[in-house]
Coordinates of C-alpha atoms in Angstrom, one line a residue:
M1 CA -8.0 16.8 -24.2
T2 CA -10.4 16.1 -21.8
H3 CA -13.9 16.1 -20.3
C4 CA -13.4 16.3 -16.3
R5 CA -15.9 19.3 -16.3
Y6 CA -13.4 21.5 -13.7
V7 CA -9.8 21.7 -13.7
C8 CA -8.0 19.4 -12.7
D9 CA -5.8 20.2 -9.5
T10 CA -2.5 17.5 -10.1
S11 CA -0.4 20.3 -8.1
F12 CA -2.4 18.6 -4.8
R13 CA -2.1 14.4 -5.5
P14 CA -3.5 13.2 -1.9
S15 CA -3.7 9.7 -1.9
Y16 CA -6.2 6.6 -0.2
V17 CA -5.6 7.1 3.6
L18 CA -2.3 6.2 5.8
A19 CA -1.9 7.4 9.6
I20 CA 0.5 9.2 10.8
A21 CA 0.3 6.1 13.3
H22 CA 2.5 4.0 10.4
V23 CA 4.5 6.1 9.6
G24 CA 7.6 4.5 12.3
M25 CA 6.5 1.6 9.5
L26 CA 7.5 3.7 6.7
L27 CA 10.0 4.8 7.9
S28 CA 12.3 1.8 8.7
A29 CA 14.8 -0.5 7.4
C30 CA 13.5 -2.5 4.7
G31 CA 15.1 -5.6 5.0
D32 CA 14.2 -9.1 2.6
G33 CA 13.5 -10.7 5.7
S34 CA 9.4 -11.5 4.2
T35 CA 11.1 -12.9 1.0
S36 CA 13.2 -16.1 0.7
A37 CA 16.2 -17.5 -1.1
G38 CA 15.0 -18.9 -4.1
Q39 CA 13.3 -16.9 -6.6
A40 CA 11.5 -18.2 -10.8
S41 CA 13.3 -17.5 -13.1
T42 CA 10.9 -18.2 -15.7
A43 CA 11.5 -14.3 -18.0
N44 CA 13.8 -15.1 -21.2
S45 CA 16.9 -12.7 -21.4
V46 CA 15.9 -11.2 -23.6
Q47 CA 12.8 -10.6 -22.5
E48 CA 9.8 -10.5 -25.2
L49 CA 7.5 -6.9 -25.2
L50 CA 4.6 -7.6 -23.8
L51 CA 2.4 -5.1 -24.1
E52 CA 2.3 -1.6 -26.4
E53 CA 1.0 1.7 -23.8
R54 CA -0.2 3.8 -26.8
T55 CA -2.6 6.0 -25.1
K56 CA -3.1 9.2 -27.0
E57 CA -3.9 6.7 -30.2
S58 CA -7.0 4.9 -28.6
G59 CA -8.2 8.3 -28.2
L60 CA -9.2 7.2 -24.2
Q61 CA -7.9 10.4 -23.3
F62 CA -9.6 10.6 -19.1
V63 CA -8.3 12.2 -16.7
H64 CA -9.9 11.3 -13.5
C65 CA -9.7 13.8 -11.4
H66 CA -11.1 14.7 -6.3
G67 CA -11.7 17.5 -6.3
G68 CA -10.0 18.0 -3.2
I69 CA -8.8 20.9 -1.9
G70 CA -6.3 19.6 0.2
N71 CA -8.1 18.5 3.3
R72 CA -7.2 15.6 3.0
E73 CA -11.2 13.8 2.5
L74 CA -10.8 10.4 3.1
P75 CA -12.4 9.6 -0.8
E76 CA -10.6 11.9 -2.3
T77 CA -7.7 8.4 -1.7
M78 CA -9.9 5.7 -3.7
G79 CA -11.1 6.6 -7.2
G80 CA -9.7 5.4 -10.4
G81 CA -12.0 2.3 -11.3
V82 CA -12.3 1.5 -15.2
A83 CA -15.0 -0.6 -16.6
L84 CA -15.2 -2.2 -20.0
I85 CA -18.7 -4.0 -20.8
D86 CA -19.5 -3.8 -25.1
I87 CA -23.1 -1.4 -24.8
E88 CA -24.9 -2.2 -27.5
N89 CA -24.4 -5.4 -27.9
D90 CA -21.3 -6.1 -31.0
G91 CA -18.9 -7.3 -30.3
D92 CA -17.1 -4.5 -29.6
W93 CA -16.0 -3.5 -25.4
D94 CA -16.9 0.0 -24.7
V95 CA -14.7 1.9 -21.3
C96 CA -16.6 4.0 -19.2
F97 CA -13.9 5.7 -16.0
S98 CA -15.2 6.3 -12.6
Q99 CA -15.0 10.0 -11.8
S100 CA -14.4 11.2 -8.4
G101 CA -15.0 15.1 -7.9
P102 CA -15.3 17.8 -7.1
M103 CA -15.0 17.8 -3.4
R104 CA -16.2 21.2 -2.6
Q105 CA -17.2 23.9 -3.7
P106 CA -14.6 26.7 -5.5
G107 CA -13.7 28.7 -2.6
G108 CA -15.1 26.5 0.2
G109 CA -18.6 25.4 1.4
E110 CA -21.0 22.4 1.4
I111 CA -20.4 19.3 0.0
R112 CA -21.8 18.4 -3.9
V113 CA -22.0 16.4 -6.3
G114 CA -19.5 14.9 -8.1
A115 CA -18.2 15.3 -11.6
E116 CA -20.4 12.4 -14.3
N117 CA -18.6 9.7 -15.0
E118 CA -17.6 9.3 -18.9
L119 CA -18.5 6.9 -21.3
F120 CA -16.0 6.0 -24.9
A121 CA -16.9 3.6 -27.5
N122 CA -15.2 1.6 -28.8
D123 CA -15.7 1.8 -33.0
G124 CA -14.0 -2.9 -33.0
S125 CA -10.3 -1.6 -34.2
G126 CA -8.9 0.0 -30.3
H127 CA -9.9 3.5 -31.4
F128 CA -12.4 5.1 -29.8
S129 CA -14.6 8.3 -29.5
F130 CA -16.2 9.9 -26.4
I131 CA -19.9 9.7 -25.4
P132 CA -22.1 12.4 -24.2
D133 CA -23.5 12.3 -21.2
A134 CA -22.2 8.2 -20.8
A135 CA -25.6 6.8 -23.2
G136 CA -27.2 7.7 -19.8
A137 CA -24.9 6.3 -17.2
G138 CA -22.8 9.4 -16.7
D139 CA -23.2 10.2 -12.2
P140 CA -23.1 12.8 -11.0
G141 CA -22.1 11.1 -7.2
Y142 CA -18.9 10.7 -5.8
G143 CA -17.5 8.2 -7.9
Q144 CA -14.7 5.2 -6.8
G145 CA -15.3 2.2 -9.3
L146 CA -17.7 0.1 -11.7
A147 CA -19.0 -2.8 -11.5
V148 CA -20.9 -4.8 -14.7
G149 CA -23.2 -7.7 -15.0
D150 CA -27.3 -7.9 -17.1
S151 CA -29.5 -8.5 -14.2
T152 CA -32.5 -8.5 -16.4
G153 CA -31.3 -11.5 -19.1
D154 CA -31.7 -9.5 -22.1
G155 CA -28.3 -9.9 -23.1
F156 CA -27.5 -6.1 -22.5
D157 CA -25.0 -5.8 -19.4
E158 CA -26.6 -3.3 -17.1
L159 CA -23.3 -1.2 -15.8
L160 CA -24.0 -0.1 -11.9
S161 CA -21.5 2.6 -10.1
L162 CA -20.7 3.2 -7.3
N163 CA -20.0 5.6 -4.8
W164 CA -19.2 7.6 -2.0
G165 CA -22.4 8.0 -1.4
P166 CA -25.5 6.9 -3.2
N167 CA -25.4 3.6 -6.0
R168 CA -26.6 3.9 -8.9
L169 CA -27.1 1.3 -11.2
Y170 CA -28.0 1.9 -14.3
R171 CA -30.8 -0.8 -17.0
N172 CA -29.5 -1.5 -20.4
M173 CA -31.4 -0.7 -22.9
A174 CA -29.7 -1.7 -26.3
G175 CA -27.0 1.1 -26.1
R176 CA -28.9 3.6 -24.0
F177 CA -28.9 3.3 -19.7
V178 CA -31.7 4.8 -17.8
E179 CA -31.3 4.7 -13.9
Q180 CA -33.2 2.3 -12.6
T181 CA -31.7 2.3 -8.9
E182 CA -34.1 1.3 -6.7
G183 CA -33.3 -1.1 -4.7
V184 CA -29.2 -1.0 -4.2
R185 CA -29.2 2.1 -3.5
H186 CA -28.0 3.4 0.0
V187 CA -27.3 6.8 1.4
D188 CA -25.7 6.1 3.7
E189 CA -23.2 4.3 2.5
W190 CA -19.2 4.3 0.4
S191 CA -19.2 1.5 -1.9
V192 CA -15.9 0.7 -3.5
S193 CA -16.2 -2.3 -5.6
A194 CA -18.6 -4.8 -6.0
A195 CA -19.2 -8.8 -8.3
F196 CA -22.7 -9.3 -10.7
F197 CA -22.8 -13.5 -9.9
D198 CA -25.2 -16.4 -9.4
A199 CA -25.4 -16.5 -5.8
D200 CA -28.3 -19.1 -5.2
G201 CA -27.3 -21.2 -7.9
D202 CA -31.1 -20.6 -9.9
G203 CA -30.0 -19.2 -13.2
D204 CA -30.2 -15.4 -13.0
L205 CA -27.3 -12.5 -11.6
D206 CA -27.3 -11.4 -7.7
L207 CA -25.3 -8.4 -6.7
Y208 CA -23.0 -8.4 -3.6
V209 CA -22.1 -4.1 -3.2
V210 CA -18.4 -4.6 -1.1
N211 CA -18.7 -1.2 1.3
Y212 CA -15.6 0.7 3.5
V213 CA -15.9 2.7 6.2
G214 CA -18.2 5.5 7.0
S215 CA -16.0 8.6 6.5
P216 CA -18.7 12.0 6.5
P217 CA -18.0 15.2 5.2
G218 CA -15.3 16.6 7.4
S219 CA -13.8 14.1 8.2
H220 CA -10.2 15.0 7.3
L221 CA -7.7 15.0 11.0
K222 CA -4.3 16.3 11.7
Q223 CA -2.6 13.0 12.7
G224 CA 1.3 12.1 14.1
R225 CA 4.1 14.5 14.5
P226 CA 4.0 16.9 17.0
E227 CA 3.9 19.5 14.8
G228 CA 0.8 18.4 13.6
F229 CA 2.5 17.1 10.0
P230 CA -0.6 16.3 7.7
A231 CA -1.7 13.0 6.8
Y232 CA -5.1 11.1 6.2
P233 CA -7.1 9.3 8.9
H234 CA -6.7 6.0 9.4
P235 CA -9.0 3.7 8.1
D236 CA -9.1 2.4 12.3
N237 CA -10.6 6.4 12.7
F238 CA -13.6 5.1 11.7
Q239 CA -16.6 2.2 11.5
G240 CA -16.3 -0.7 9.1
K241 CA -20.1 -0.8 6.7
A242 CA -21.2 -4.3 6.3
D243 CA -21.7 -5.7 2.6
R244 CA -25.1 -5.6 1.0
L245 CA -26.1 -9.2 -0.7
Y246 CA -28.7 -8.1 -3.4
F247 CA -30.9 -11.6 -4.6
N248 CA -32.5 -10.6 -8.7
N249 CA -35.7 -11.7 -8.7
G250 CA -35.6 -13.1 -12.2
S251 CA -36.8 -9.9 -14.2
G252 CA -33.7 -7.4 -12.8
N253 CA -34.7 -6.1 -9.7
F254 CA -33.7 -6.9 -6.2
S255 CA -34.9 -7.6 -3.3
P256 CA -34.2 -6.0 -0.1
P257 CA -30.5 -6.5 0.8
V258 CA -30.1 -9.4 3.1
G259 CA -29.2 -8.9 6.4
R260 CA -26.0 -9.9 8.6
K261 CA -27.1 -13.4 10.2
T262 CA -29.1 -14.1 6.5
F263 CA -26.0 -14.0 5.0
G264 CA -23.8 -15.4 7.4
Y265 CA -21.6 -12.0 7.8
R266 CA -19.1 -12.0 10.9
K267 CA -20.8 -9.7 14.2
F268 CA -18.9 -6.6 13.3
A269 CA -18.4 -5.7 9.8
G270 CA -15.0 -5.3 7.3
K271 CA -14.0 -2.6 6.2
G272 CA -14.4 -3.5 2.1
L273 CA -12.3 -2.8 -0.6
G274 CA -12.3 -5.5 -3.2
V275 CA -14.0 -8.5 -3.8
A276 CA -13.5 -11.6 -6.0
P277 CA -16.0 -14.5 -7.0
T278 CA -14.5 -17.9 -7.8
D279 CA -15.0 -21.2 -6.2
I280 CA -12.9 -22.8 -4.2
N281 CA -14.8 -26.3 -4.3
L282 CA -15.5 -26.7 -7.7
D283 CA -18.6 -27.7 -6.4
G284 CA -20.0 -25.0 -8.7
H285 CA -21.3 -22.5 -5.9
I286 CA -19.2 -19.5 -6.6
D287 CA -17.7 -18.2 -3.2
L288 CA -16.2 -15.1 -3.1
Y289 CA -13.3 -13.3 -1.2
I290 CA -13.3 -9.6 0.3
A291 CA -10.2 -7.8 0.8
N292 CA -10.7 -5.9 3.6
D293 CA -8.8 -2.7 4.7
S294 CA -7.1 -3.4 8.5
T295 CA -8.4 -6.0 9.1
I296 CA -9.3 -9.6 8.5
N297 CA -10.5 -11.1 4.9
F298 CA -13.2 -12.6 4.0
L299 CA -13.7 -16.1 2.7
F300 CA -17.9 -16.8 1.5
E301 CA -17.8 -20.3 1.7
N302 CA -21.3 -21.0 -0.2
N303 CA -23.6 -23.8 0.3
G304 CA -25.6 -23.8 -3.5
E305 CA -28.9 -22.1 -2.0
G306 CA -27.6 -18.3 -1.8
K307 CA -26.9 -18.8 2.8
F308 CA -23.1 -18.2 2.1
K309 CA -19.8 -19.1 5.2
D310 CA -17.5 -17.5 6.2
V311 CA -14.4 -19.7 6.8
A312 CA -10.9 -17.3 6.1
S313 CA -10.9 -18.2 9.5
N314 CA -10.7 -21.9 9.3
Q315 CA -9.3 -22.4 6.3
N316 CA -6.4 -19.6 7.1
S317 CA -7.0 -16.7 4.3
A318 CA -7.5 -14.3 7.1
L319 CA -4.5 -13.1 7.7
N320 CA -0.8 -13.0 6.4
D321 CA 1.3 -15.4 7.6
D322 CA 2.5 -14.0 10.9
G323 CA -1.5 -13.9 11.9
A324 CA -1.7 -10.2 10.6
T325 CA -4.4 -7.8 9.6
E326 CA -3.3 -5.8 6.1
A327 CA -4.4 -3.8 4.1
G328 CA -6.2 -5.8 1.4
M329 CA -7.4 -3.7 -1.2
G330 CA -7.8 -5.5 -4.5
V331 CA -7.6 -8.9 -5.5
D332 CA -7.8 -12.4 -8.2
S333 CA -8.0 -15.5 -7.7
A334 CA -7.0 -18.2 -10.5
D335 CA -5.0 -21.1 -9.8
V336 CA -1.4 -19.4 -10.0
D337 CA 0.3 -22.9 -9.4
G338 CA -1.0 -25.2 -11.5
D339 CA -2.3 -28.0 -9.0
G340 CA -6.5 -27.7 -9.7
D341 CA -7.3 -25.4 -7.6
F342 CA -8.2 -21.9 -7.7
D343 CA -5.8 -19.4 -5.7
V344 CA -6.5 -16.1 -3.9
L345 CA -3.8 -12.9 -4.9
V346 CA -3.9 -9.9 -2.7
T347 CA -2.5 -6.5 -3.2
N348 CA -1.5 -4.9 0.2
L349 CA -0.1 -2.1 1.3
S350 CA 4.0 -1.4 1.8
N351 CA 5.7 -2.7 4.1
E352 CA 3.2 -5.6 4.0
T353 CA 4.3 -7.8 0.5
N354 CA 1.1 -8.1 -1.5
T355 CA -0.5 -11.7 -0.3
C356 CA -0.7 -15.3 -2.5
Y357 CA -2.7 -17.5 -0.9
I358 CA -2.7 -20.8 -2.0
N359 CA -5.6 -22.9 -1.8
R360 CA -4.3 -27.3 -0.4
Q361 CA -8.1 -28.7 -1.5
F362 CA -6.1 -30.6 -4.4
R363 CA -2.7 -32.7 -5.3
A364 CA 0.2 -30.8 -3.9
D365 CA 1.6 -27.4 -2.6
L366 CA 4.7 -26.0 -4.0
E367 CA 6.3 -28.4 -1.9
G368 CA 5.0 -30.9 -4.7
D369 CA 3.9 -32.7 -0.6
I370 CA 0.1 -34.6 -1.9
R371 CA -2.5 -32.9 0.6
E372 CA -5.1 -34.4 -1.1
G373 CA -8.3 -35.1 0.7
T374 CA -6.5 -31.5 3.3
T375 CA -8.8 -28.3 3.2
G376 CA -7.9 -24.5 3.8
F377 CA -5.7 -21.9 2.2
S378 CA -1.6 -20.7 3.1
D379 CA -0.1 -18.1 2.2
R380 CA 3.2 -18.7 0.5
S381 CA 3.6 -15.0 -1.2
A382 CA 7.2 -14.8 0.3
R383 CA 8.7 -18.8 -0.8
M384 CA 6.5 -17.4 -4.7
G385 CA 9.3 -14.3 -5.8
F386 CA 7.1 -11.3 -5.9
A387 CA 7.8 -10.5 -2.0
Q388 CA 10.4 -8.4 -1.8
D389 CA 9.6 -6.9 -5.2
S390 CA 6.0 -5.5 -3.6
Y391 CA 7.4 -5.3 -0.1
L392 CA 7.4 -1.4 -0.4
M393 CA 4.7 -0.9 -3.0
V394 CA 1.5 -0.4 -2.0
G395 CA -0.9 -2.2 -4.8
F396 CA -4.2 -2.1 -5.9
G397 CA -5.4 -3.9 -9.5
V398 CA -4.9 -6.8 -9.3
L399 CA -4.6 -9.7 -13.1
L400 CA -4.3 -12.9 -12.8
N401 CA -4.2 -14.1 -16.9
D402 CA -1.1 -14.7 -19.6
L403 CA 0.6 -12.5 -20.1
N404 CA 3.5 -13.6 -22.6
R405 CA 1.8 -17.5 -24.3
D406 CA 3.1 -19.5 -22.4
G407 CA -0.1 -20.9 -20.4
Y408 CA 1.0 -19.7 -17.6
C409 CA -0.7 -18.1 -15.1
D410 CA 1.1 -14.6 -15.0
F411 CA -0.6 -11.2 -13.0
I412 CA 0.3 -7.0 -13.6
V413 CA -0.4 -5.1 -10.4
V414 CA -0.7 -1.1 -11.1
N415 CA 1.4 0.7 -7.4
G416 CA 0.2 4.2 -6.4
H417 CA 0.4 4.6 -2.0
V418 CA -1.1 6.5 0.0
M419 CA -0.3 9.0 1.4
D420 CA 0.7 12.5 -1.1
N421 CA 3.6 13.9 0.9
V422 CA 5.4 10.8 1.6
A423 CA 9.0 11.5 -0.2
E424 CA 8.6 14.1 3.0
I425 CA 9.3 11.0 5.6
S426 CA 11.4 9.6 4.4
D427 CA 13.8 8.5 0.4
Q428 CA 12.7 5.2 0.1
F429 CA 9.1 6.3 -0.5
S430 CA 7.0 7.9 -2.9
H431 CA 3.8 8.6 -3.9
A432 CA 3.7 8.0 -7.7
E433 CA 5.2 4.3 -8.6
P434 CA 6.7 2.4 -11.3
N435 CA 2.9 -0.6 -11.5
Q436 CA 4.7 -4.0 -12.4
I437 CA 4.8 -7.2 -14.5
F438 CA 5.4 -10.6 -12.6
L439 CA 5.7 -13.8 -14.9
G440 CA 4.4 -17.0 -13.7
D441 CA 6.8 -20.9 -14.5
G442 CA 3.1 -22.8 -14.0
R443 CA 4.0 -23.9 -10.3
G444 CA 3.1 -20.8 -9.0
R445 CA 7.0 -19.2 -8.6
F446 CA 7.3 -15.3 -10.0
E447 CA 9.6 -13.3 -11.8
Q448 CA 9.2 -9.3 -12.4
L449 CA 10.2 -8.1 -15.1
D450 CA 12.1 -5.7 -16.5
S451 CA 8.7 -2.8 -18.0
R452 CA 10.5 -0.6 -20.0
K453 CA 11.4 -3.3 -22.1
S454 CA 8.2 -5.6 -21.8
A455 CA 6.4 -2.9 -21.7
P456 CA 7.7 1.0 -21.8
G457 CA 5.4 3.2 -20.3
L458 CA 4.2 0.3 -16.9
E459 CA 7.2 2.1 -15.7
R460 CA 5.9 5.2 -15.2
M461 CA 5.9 6.5 -12.0
T462 CA 1.8 6.8 -11.6
V463 CA -0.4 6.8 -8.7
S464 CA -3.1 3.5 -10.2
R465 CA -5.9 2.1 -9.5
G466 CA -8.1 0.3 -10.6
I467 CA -7.6 -2.2 -14.2
A468 CA -9.4 -3.7 -16.5
S469 CA -8.0 -6.1 -19.5
G470 CA -10.2 -7.5 -22.6
D471 CA -8.9 -7.9 -26.1
L472 CA -10.1 -4.2 -27.6
D473 CA -9.3 -4.7 -31.6
H474 CA -9.8 -8.4 -31.7
D475 CA -6.7 -9.6 -32.2
G476 CA -6.7 -12.3 -30.0
D477 CA -4.7 -10.9 -26.9
L478 CA -5.4 -8.4 -24.1
D479 CA -5.1 -5.4 -23.1
Y480 CA -5.2 -3.3 -20.0
V481 CA -7.4 0.0 -19.3
I482 CA -5.6 0.9 -15.9
G483 CA -7.0 3.6 -14.1
G484 CA -5.2 6.8 -12.3
N485 CA -5.5 8.7 -9.3
N486 CA -6.2 12.3 -10.0
E487 CA -4.0 11.6 -13.2
P488 CA -4.8 10.6 -16.7
A489 CA -6.1 6.4 -17.5
Q490 CA -3.6 4.8 -19.9
V491 CA -4.0 1.7 -22.2
F492 CA -1.9 -0.9 -23.4
F493 CA -2.8 -3.2 -25.9
G494 CA -0.8 -6.7 -26.1
A495 CA 1.9 -7.1 -28.1
L496 CA 3.2 -10.7 -29.1
Q497 CA 2.7 -12.1 -32.8
G498 CA 2.6 -16.1 -33.3
G499 CA 2.5 -19.0 -31.2
S500 CA -1.1 -21.5 -30.3
W501 CA -3.3 -19.4 -28.2
L502 CA -7.2 -20.1 -27.2
S503 CA -9.8 -16.9 -26.2
L504 CA -12.6 -18.2 -25.1
E505 CA -15.8 -16.9 -24.9
L506 CA -18.7 -18.3 -23.1
M507 CA -22.8 -18.3 -23.9
G508 CA -24.4 -19.3 -20.9
P509 CA -27.5 -19.6 -19.8
P510 CA -30.8 -17.0 -20.3
G511 CA -29.8 -15.3 -17.1
N512 CA -26.1 -15.6 -17.6
H513 CA -25.5 -15.1 -21.5
R514 CA -21.8 -14.0 -20.6
G515 CA -21.5 -18.0 -18.4
L516 CA -19.6 -15.6 -15.7
G517 CA -18.7 -17.2 -12.8
T518 CA -18.0 -21.2 -14.5
S519 CA -14.9 -22.8 -14.0
I520 CA -13.0 -24.1 -17.8
W521 CA -10.4 -27.6 -18.2
L522 CA -8.5 -27.8 -20.7
E523 CA -7.5 -30.5 -21.3
Y524 CA -4.6 -31.2 -23.6
V525 CA -3.4 -34.6 -25.5
D526 CA -0.5 -36.0 -23.0
G527 CA -2.6 -36.0 -20.7
S528 CA -1.8 -32.8 -18.3
N529 CA -4.9 -29.9 -17.5
S530 CA -5.1 -26.7 -17.4
L531 CA -8.1 -24.4 -15.3
H532 CA -9.4 -21.4 -16.1
R533 CA -12.5 -19.6 -14.5
I534 CA -14.9 -16.7 -16.3
E535 CA -15.2 -13.4 -14.3
S536 CA -15.6 -9.5 -14.7
A537 CA -15.4 -9.0 -11.2
R538 CA -12.3 -8.7 -10.9
A539 CA -8.5 -6.3 -10.1
Y540 CA -10.1 -3.3 -7.3
A541 CA -13.0 -1.2 -8.4
S542 CA -13.2 -2.4 -11.7
A543 CA -14.7 -5.3 -14.5
S544 CA -12.7 -6.9 -17.0
Q545 CA -14.5 -8.5 -20.3
P546 CA -15.3 -12.1 -19.0
I547 CA -13.5 -13.8 -21.2
L548 CA -10.4 -17.0 -21.5
N549 CA -6.5 -15.5 -23.5
T550 CA -4.2 -18.6 -22.9
G551 CA -1.4 -19.5 -25.0
L552 CA -1.7 -24.1 -25.6
R553 CA 0.9 -25.4 -24.1
A554 CA -0.1 -27.9 -27.1
E555 CA -2.9 -29.9 -28.2
L556 CA -7.1 -29.8 -26.7
R557 CA -9.1 -32.5 -26.6
A558 CA -11.5 -31.4 -24.5
I559 CA -12.5 -28.7 -23.2
E560 CA -14.8 -28.6 -20.4
L561 CA -16.9 -27.0 -18.5
L562 CA -18.7 -25.8 -15.0
W563 CA -21.8 -23.4 -15.4
P564 CA -22.8 -22.0 -11.9
G565 CA -25.7 -24.0 -10.1
G566 CA -23.4 -27.3 -11.0
A567 CA -24.0 -28.1 -14.4
R568 CA -21.3 -29.5 -16.8
E569 CA -20.3 -29.4 -20.5
R570 CA -17.7 -31.3 -22.1
F571 CA -17.0 -30.3 -25.6
E572 CA -14.0 -32.6 -28.3
D573 CA -15.6 -32.8 -31.4
L574 CA -14.7 -29.3 -32.6
S575 CA -11.9 -29.1 -36.4
D576 CA -9.4 -26.6 -34.1
F577 CA -9.7 -25.9 -30.6
A578 CA -7.4 -22.6 -30.9
G579 CA -7.6 -19.1 -32.7
H580 CA -11.4 -17.2 -31.4
K581 CA -14.4 -19.4 -30.3
V582 CA -17.4 -19.8 -28.4
L583 CA -19.0 -22.4 -27.0
R584 CA -22.4 -22.2 -26.3
W585 CA -24.6 -23.6 -23.6
G586 CA -26.5 -27.0 -24.1
E587 CA -24.2 -27.7 -27.0
G588 CA -21.1 -29.9 -24.9
S589 CA -22.0 -33.6 -25.0
G590 CA -21.7 -36.1 -21.5
N591 CA -24.0 -33.0 -20.1
N592 CA -26.8 -32.9 -17.2
I593 CA -27.9 -30.1 -18.5
S594 CA -31.3 -31.4 -20.4
S595 CA -32.3 -32.6 -17.2
L596 CA -31.2 -29.4 -14.9
A597 CA -33.0 -27.2 -17.0
A598 CA -36.4 -29.6 -17.0
A599 CA -36.0 -29.7 -13.0
E600 CA -36.8 -25.5 -13.6
Q601 CA -39.2 -25.7 -15.5

C-alpha cells in the first residue's frame, strides 16, 4: 500500500540529468586506469550478515513519485530524500520522506504543487505507522530533500523541507509542526540539501542551504544524436545558484541570508547537491564541504566568528587527482584512514570514481610518510580499493559508518543512474543499479562486500537517492532507510550480534541539545585512539540520527569531546564505556565549559 496521492507511473523513470554530450564518455571502454593494484583485503572469506531488509515488516510503505509526463524536466531526477527525526522527543526515531510530483496536471497544463511529504511514527521497536498530513509538515511543494535541527533550542527538532521552489521550515511544537518559513523562503531557488550547524560559535544552530541550478518550468531539451535521442538537459545548460547561510537570532528566527562577499563565496555560484559539516583543522569551528555538480567543490573554512573562506583550491579538495571537476552528489566526512583528522568522501557520476580527499593535517598519510604540520588534502581514491568498483556506478547518498563493529570506518553508498534510457545507448549501464557496501581496514583501504551475503536486498537494482542511518529498534546497532527516485523506499536493520560496541548520544548545551558538530576521541587503554563526529546532515538530501555507533577494538580508558565553539571535556570516570551511553554538557572533567559559560552571560 502507498499513501501517494496519485498513480505513480514506474514504467517511465527519468533520472538525474546527463547531457547527451556525455554519451561519448558513457560509451567509452571502462578500463582500470582509475585504479591501482594492491586493493584491500578487509572482508572475511565467509561474510557475516550485516544488514537484513525488513521494509514490509517495518510498515515503512512509501513510494516516491517524481510526477514526470515524459518531457524530461530536470527536477524529476533528483528527489528521494529521507530524514530521521524524533518528533516527540521520546527517544524513538521517526522517519520522514520527501515527496515530489505530480509535475503537471494530468493531460498537460501548468506545473502545480506536488504531493505531500510523508511521516511515519516509530513505536520504539522499529515498526512504523503512517501519520496523516505529516503532523503538519506535509508540504505540498515539489520536494527534493530534508534537513533536521533544533533551531529554537527547546529540545524539539525542526524539519526543513527543501524544494524546487520555496523551501518550508516547520517548527516542532512538542510533536506537532507549525510552518515558520519567514526568512528562509526564496521562491526562485532550487534546494536539495541543507545543514543545521553552529556557524558562529554562539551556541545556537544556524542554517546552510545548498542550491543547485536555475531550471524553470519547461526547461526540458532534446539533445545529442542527430535523430533526436531524448535526454535530460545537462547542468551546464543552466546557471548555478548561490547557496544561502542564515544566522539564528537566538529564538529560532533567522536573519536574512548572508551575501556572497560577506560569506566568502567565489565570484560564481556552484551547483550544489550535498553538504558535509566537518572540522578540518580540529579547532572547534565547524567548516563546510560542498559537493557541486560539474563545477569545482567548495571547502569553507570557519574562523569561529561566522566568517568563512573557500580554501578548496588551495588545499587540493576542489578537483580530483586529474585536475578535473566531477558530478558531485552525496558527501560525508569521517576519519577514514585512522590518522586523527577528518577526510571527505564524495559520490560522483559513472565514468568518474567516487572520490576520497584524504586530510593531510596530521600524522601519516596512506604511505606512512609523516606529514605533521602540512595542510591540504590529496585525492587517494585510486589506491584506496573502491575506485574500480564505483567507476560504472552513479553514486548519490553515502554514509561513513562502522558497519561490522570492528572499530574501523566502512561506508555504504546508494546508486541509481541519471539517464532513464541509458541502456539504449550502452550495454554497460542501466538506470537502476545495485547499492554497495565497502569495508575498511582502518588505514584507508576498502573492499566491496557481496551484498547478497552481507545485506540481501541491497544488491537489488534500484534508482536510489537519499539514505539515513540510526538505531530504529533500540538494539545498539545502526539501521538504514534508503529513499528511491520514482520507486519504493527500502529499510535495512542491523543484523550483527555480540562484540563490544558503543552507542553514544550527547546532551549538548541549550541551543544545540544534540551536540551537532561535536568531535569525539575514543581513547583506548593501549594508548591508541579513534576520532568521530556527531552530525545530522549527511549523505545526500537526507538527515541521520546524530549518534556515534561503533565497535570497540579494546577497552576504553576515556572519551574526550570538542564541542562546537571550542569547549573541551574529558570523561574517564565511567564504570563501563561499552553499550548505550549518554554524555551531558558540563559533566566531564578537565574542561573549560564553566569559564566559557560565564563569559557568555
